[in-house]
Tab-separated table of C-alpha atoms and ligand atoms in Angstrom:
chain	number	residue	atom	x	y	z
A	1	MET	CA	0.000	0.000	0.000
A	2	SER	CA	1.053	3.542	-0.687
A	3	LYS	CA	1.458	6.230	1.935
A	4	VAL	CA	-1.243	8.872	1.434
A	5	PHE	CA	-1.525	12.414	2.790
A	6	GLN	CA	-4.413	14.726	1.939
A	7	ALA	CA	-5.563	18.187	2.955
A	8	THR	CA	-7.788	21.021	1.758
A	9	HIS	CA	-8.151	24.614	2.943
A	10	VAL	CA	-10.461	27.496	2.029
A	11	GLY	CA	-7.468	29.865	1.904
A	12	LYS	CA	-7.193	33.384	3.302
A	13	VAL	CA	-9.411	35.332	0.891
A	14	ARG	CA	-12.394	33.227	-0.196
A	15	HIS	CA	-15.430	32.374	1.899
A	16	ASN	CA	-16.314	29.033	0.273
A	17	ASN	CA	-14.162	26.036	-0.477
A	18	GLU	CA	-15.122	24.966	-4.021
A	19	ASP	CA	-12.470	22.224	-4.132
A	20	SER	CA	-13.315	18.584	-3.479
A	21	LEU	CA	-11.007	15.637	-3.052
A	22	ILE	CA	-11.469	11.938	-2.408
A	23	VAL	CA	-9.428	8.782	-1.955
A	24	ILE	CA	-11.176	5.681	-3.349
A	25	GLU	CA	-10.097	2.116	-2.598
A	26	PRO	CA	-8.060	0.668	-4.154
A	27	GLU	CA	-5.385	3.329	-4.763
A	28	THR	CA	-7.436	5.937	-6.611
A	29	PHE	CA	-7.027	9.652	-5.931
A	30	VAL	CA	-9.197	12.517	-7.178
A	31	VAL	CA	-9.017	16.320	-6.937
A	32	ALA	CA	-11.648	18.681	-8.373
A	33	ASP	CA	-11.829	22.485	-8.439
A	34	GLY	CA	-15.351	23.752	-9.034
A	35	MET	CA	-16.470	26.982	-10.679
A	36	GLY	CA	-19.776	28.785	-11.006
A	37	GLY	CA	-21.791	31.483	-9.237
A	38	ALA	CA	-23.127	31.278	-5.654
A	39	SER	CA	-22.593	27.717	-4.403
A	40	ALA	CA	-22.528	26.144	-7.894
A	41	GLY	CA	-18.763	25.491	-7.846
A	42	GLU	CA	-19.075	23.460	-4.664
A	43	VAL	CA	-21.983	21.526	-6.154
A	44	ALA	CA	-20.027	20.735	-9.336
A	45	SER	CA	-16.836	19.542	-7.621
A	46	SER	CA	-18.685	17.467	-5.013
A	47	MET	CA	-20.863	15.879	-7.745
A	48	LEU	CA	-17.657	15.052	-9.617
A	49	VAL	CA	-16.025	13.156	-6.749
A	50	GLU	CA	-19.252	11.376	-5.752
A	51	THR	CA	-20.092	10.331	-9.322
A	52	VAL	CA	-16.543	9.113	-9.968
A	53	LYS	CA	-16.612	7.116	-6.730
A	54	ASN	CA	-19.975	5.517	-7.563
A	55	PHE	CA	-18.965	4.753	-11.136
A	56	LEU	CA	-15.635	3.151	-10.190
A	57	THR	CA	-16.915	1.133	-7.246
A	58	ASN	CA	-19.546	-0.338	-9.597
A	59	SER	CA	-16.933	-1.166	-12.266
A	60	PRO	CA	-14.951	-4.409	-12.066
A	61	ALA	CA	-11.305	-3.805	-11.014
A	62	PRO	CA	-8.578	-3.567	-12.140
A	63	TRP	CA	-9.478	-0.232	-13.673
A	64	ASN	CA	-7.448	1.588	-16.296
A	65	GLU	CA	-7.339	5.067	-17.824
A	66	ILE	CA	-10.389	4.254	-19.952
A	67	THR	CA	-12.423	3.405	-16.847
A	68	LEU	CA	-11.305	6.693	-15.276
A	69	ALA	CA	-12.341	8.621	-18.399
A	70	GLN	CA	-15.726	6.872	-18.440
A	71	ALA	CA	-16.241	7.970	-14.833
A	72	ILE	CA	-15.508	11.596	-15.805
A	73	THR	CA	-17.861	11.310	-18.804
A	74	ARG	CA	-20.637	10.132	-16.468
A	75	ALA	CA	-19.969	13.060	-14.120
A	76	ASN	CA	-20.017	15.428	-17.105
A	77	GLU	CA	-23.517	14.221	-18.045
A	78	GLU	CA	-24.837	14.569	-14.519
A	79	ILE	CA	-23.383	18.033	-13.864
A	80	TRP	CA	-24.416	19.298	-17.310
A	81	ASN	CA	-27.971	17.959	-16.905
A	82	LEU	CA	-28.395	19.577	-13.491
A	83	SER	CA	-27.067	22.893	-14.821
A	84	GLN	CA	-29.675	22.783	-17.605
A	85	GLN	CA	-32.503	22.030	-15.178
A	86	ASN	CA	-31.669	24.626	-12.543
A	87	GLU	CA	-31.074	28.304	-13.297
A	88	ASP	CA	-28.828	28.720	-10.217
A	89	TYR	CA	-26.409	26.137	-11.590
A	90	ARG	CA	-26.191	27.440	-15.174
A	91	GLY	CA	-22.544	27.549	-16.300
A	92	MET	CA	-21.117	25.501	-13.433
A	93	GLY	CA	-18.237	23.118	-14.041
A	94	THR	CA	-15.237	21.552	-12.407
A	95	THR	CA	-11.734	20.354	-13.068
A	96	ALA	CA	-11.018	16.647	-12.551
A	97	THR	CA	-7.658	14.958	-12.061
A	98	ILE	CA	-7.721	11.231	-11.221
A	99	LEU	CA	-4.725	8.973	-10.548
A	100	TYR	CA	-5.053	5.185	-10.248
A	101	LEU	CA	-2.182	2.948	-9.128
A	102	ASP	CA	-2.161	-0.768	-9.863
A	103	GLY	CA	1.117	-2.361	-8.805
A	104	ASP	CA	3.864	-1.093	-11.076
A	105	ARG	CA	1.386	0.689	-13.375
A	106	ALA	CA	-0.066	4.165	-12.978
A	107	CYS	CA	-2.710	5.872	-15.075
A	108	PHE	CA	-4.612	9.124	-15.029
A	109	ALA	CA	-7.568	10.930	-16.555
A	110	HIS	CA	-7.609	14.706	-16.512
A	111	VAL	CA	-9.667	17.791	-17.401
A	112	GLY	CA	-8.873	21.408	-16.509
A	113	ASP	CA	-6.037	23.092	-14.633
A	114	SER	CA	-5.643	21.025	-11.511
A	115	ARG	CA	-2.413	19.066	-11.836
A	116	LEU	CA	-0.701	15.709	-11.395
A	117	TYR	CA	3.020	15.807	-10.637
A	118	LEU	CA	5.559	13.033	-10.223
A	119	LEU	CA	8.659	13.387	-8.048
A	120	ARG	CA	11.139	10.700	-9.138
A	121	ASN	CA	14.847	10.634	-8.241
A	122	GLY	CA	14.572	14.172	-6.879
A	123	ILE	CA	13.085	15.615	-10.072
A	124	LEU	CA	9.572	17.095	-10.062
A	125	GLU	CA	7.713	16.669	-13.349
A	126	GLN	CA	4.253	17.954	-14.236
A	127	ILE	CA	2.477	14.983	-15.838
A	128	THR	CA	-0.800	16.657	-16.860
A	129	GLU	CA	-1.179	19.599	-19.225
A	130	ASP	CA	-3.427	22.479	-18.192
A	131	HIS	CA	-6.580	22.925	-20.271
A	132	SER	CA	-6.343	26.686	-20.047
A	133	TYR	CA	-6.326	29.565	-22.484
A	134	VAL	CA	-2.881	30.755	-21.338
A	135	GLU	CA	-1.429	27.247	-21.739
A	136	THR	CA	-2.687	27.281	-25.347
A	137	LEU	CA	-0.839	30.585	-25.885
A	138	VAL	CA	2.347	29.145	-24.318
A	139	ARG	CA	2.182	26.083	-26.579
A	140	ARG	CA	1.747	28.311	-29.627
A	141	GLY	CA	4.829	30.263	-28.514
A	142	GLU	CA	2.827	33.500	-28.172
A	143	ILE	CA	3.664	34.068	-24.488
A	144	THR	CA	6.239	32.657	-22.056
A	145	GLU	CA	5.564	30.538	-18.936
A	146	ALA	CA	6.445	33.592	-16.834
A	147	GLN	CA	3.920	35.759	-18.716
A	148	ALA	CA	1.297	33.007	-18.350
A	149	ARG	CA	1.638	33.114	-14.567
A	150	VAL	CA	0.507	36.766	-14.398
A	151	HIS	CA	-1.802	36.823	-17.438
A	152	PRO	CA	-5.233	38.462	-16.805
A	153	MET	CA	-6.981	35.472	-18.440
A	154	LYS	CA	-5.048	32.828	-16.526
A	155	ASN	CA	-8.248	31.441	-14.952
A	156	VAL	CA	-10.007	30.778	-18.255
A	157	LEU	CA	-10.295	27.043	-18.932
A	158	THR	CA	-10.627	25.480	-22.389
A	159	GLN	CA	-12.189	22.306	-20.918
A	160	ALA	CA	-14.218	21.757	-17.739
A	161	VAL	CA	-16.372	18.858	-16.567
A	162	GLY	CA	-20.089	19.690	-16.799
A	163	ALA	CA	-19.664	23.027	-18.575
A	164	MET	CA	-20.753	21.616	-21.946
A	165	SER	CA	-22.679	18.551	-23.143
A	166	GLU	CA	-19.402	16.824	-24.028
A	167	VAL	CA	-15.913	16.999	-22.534
A	168	GLN	CA	-12.460	16.138	-23.863
A	169	ILE	CA	-10.441	14.077	-21.405
A	170	ASP	CA	-6.665	13.535	-21.406
A	171	THR	CA	-5.551	10.025	-20.408
A	172	ALA	CA	-2.286	8.115	-20.222
A	173	ASN	CA	-0.644	5.204	-18.467
A	174	PHE	CA	2.976	4.755	-17.439
A	175	SER	CA	5.133	2.716	-15.062
A	176	ALA	CA	5.281	3.505	-11.339
A	177	GLN	CA	8.439	2.762	-9.338
A	178	PRO	CA	9.185	2.281	-5.646
A	179	ASP	CA	9.816	5.666	-3.964
A	180	ASP	CA	7.867	7.595	-6.610
A	181	VAL	CA	5.875	10.420	-5.045
A	182	PHE	CA	2.722	11.624	-6.808
A	183	LEU	CA	1.102	14.981	-6.086
A	184	LEU	CA	-2.439	15.896	-7.141
A	185	CYS	CA	-3.328	19.521	-6.470
A	186	THR	CA	-5.616	22.395	-7.391
A	187	ASP	CA	-4.285	25.676	-8.780
A	188	GLY	CA	-4.550	27.261	-5.332
A	189	LEU	CA	-1.242	25.484	-4.661
A	190	THR	CA	0.565	25.995	-7.959
A	191	ASN	CA	-0.361	29.688	-8.263
A	192	MET	CA	1.052	30.341	-4.782
A	193	VAL	CA	4.061	28.008	-4.441
A	194	ASP	CA	6.918	27.478	-6.922
A	195	ASP	CA	8.047	24.046	-8.137
A	196	GLU	CA	11.314	24.198	-6.203
A	197	THR	CA	9.499	24.665	-2.886
A	198	ILE	CA	6.968	21.944	-3.752
A	199	ALA	CA	9.810	19.502	-4.545
A	200	ARG	CA	11.639	20.358	-1.307
A	201	ILE	CA	8.518	19.793	0.827
A	202	LEU	CA	7.751	16.480	-0.935
A	203	GLN	CA	11.297	15.274	-0.274
A	204	THR	CA	11.732	16.413	3.311
A	205	SER	CA	8.410	16.852	5.111
A	206	PRO	CA	6.898	14.187	7.378
A	207	ASN	CA	3.497	15.870	6.753
A	208	PRO	CA	3.757	16.984	3.125
A	209	ALA	CA	0.038	17.734	2.564
A	210	GLU	CA	-0.152	20.031	5.587
A	211	ASP	CA	3.157	21.718	4.758
A	212	LEU	CA	2.157	22.366	1.124
A	213	ILE	CA	-1.079	23.995	2.325
A	214	ASN	CA	0.871	26.093	4.837
A	215	ALA	CA	3.264	27.219	2.090
A	216	ALA	CA	0.287	28.369	-0.025
A	217	LEU	CA	-1.211	30.220	2.955
A	218	ASP	CA	2.145	31.839	3.829
A	219	ASN	CA	2.349	33.154	0.243
A	220	GLY	CA	-1.120	34.736	0.394
A	221	GLY	CA	-3.612	31.846	0.183
A	222	LYS	CA	-5.600	33.694	-2.488
A	223	ASP	CA	-7.556	30.605	-3.545
A	224	ASN	CA	-8.861	27.354	-2.117
A	225	VAL	CA	-6.013	24.870	-1.969
A	226	SER	CA	-6.181	21.067	-2.051
A	227	VAL	CA	-3.485	18.419	-2.239
A	228	ILE	CA	-3.148	14.639	-2.198
A	229	VAL	CA	0.385	13.232	-1.836
A	230	VAL	CA	0.933	9.533	-2.614
A	231	GLY	CA	4.232	7.850	-1.771
A	232	VAL	CA	4.684	4.536	-3.604
A	233	ASP	CA	6.207	1.717	-1.509
B	1	CA	CA1	-8.887	27.133	-7.819
């Protein structure tokens, strides 16, 4: 079994926590960052984690990245349908980043700008790509990573679960090794804390989830922040 640490915090500025996270047996980890007016963001992200949990626990294991994507597709239908039925929920959506570990294999399914990182041999690598407008500009070479970090449209997503009738989901599978450390997090961490600090905390802290949250709060805590850290045996 892996060693798992998880934490979420409303941050220092916002009044609601629109992030949701869940650990599903066996070895499945989900973070979601909801968006939408009033309480709609909380509704979207909590529907995401609940629907994914129900879908997976009713699917025969072992799962793979296709199963994870099917779970997100189901959540997309449910969130979209509710948003069409209820005026208060119009336009709501959520990110979804799911990691599943099965022995020496790992796979993920991903939508939005929450992130999956892998720390291996002391090197922190971002595994997922952000589905954001600024990331599109970076990939086209129109702006730099540094400009993306302070861009006025940095919060605009190009894909979100439940925001449209269909959603495009990134998936992949790869090998997991002993001592790999996976981090799933919402942008409330990555907008507040640089990669170097994240890597240092993952390598040295006995309570990495708590210490990552504290680092985000120390740097301003402008957004909700959620993290799941998974250390592979
Ligand atoms: Ca956020």
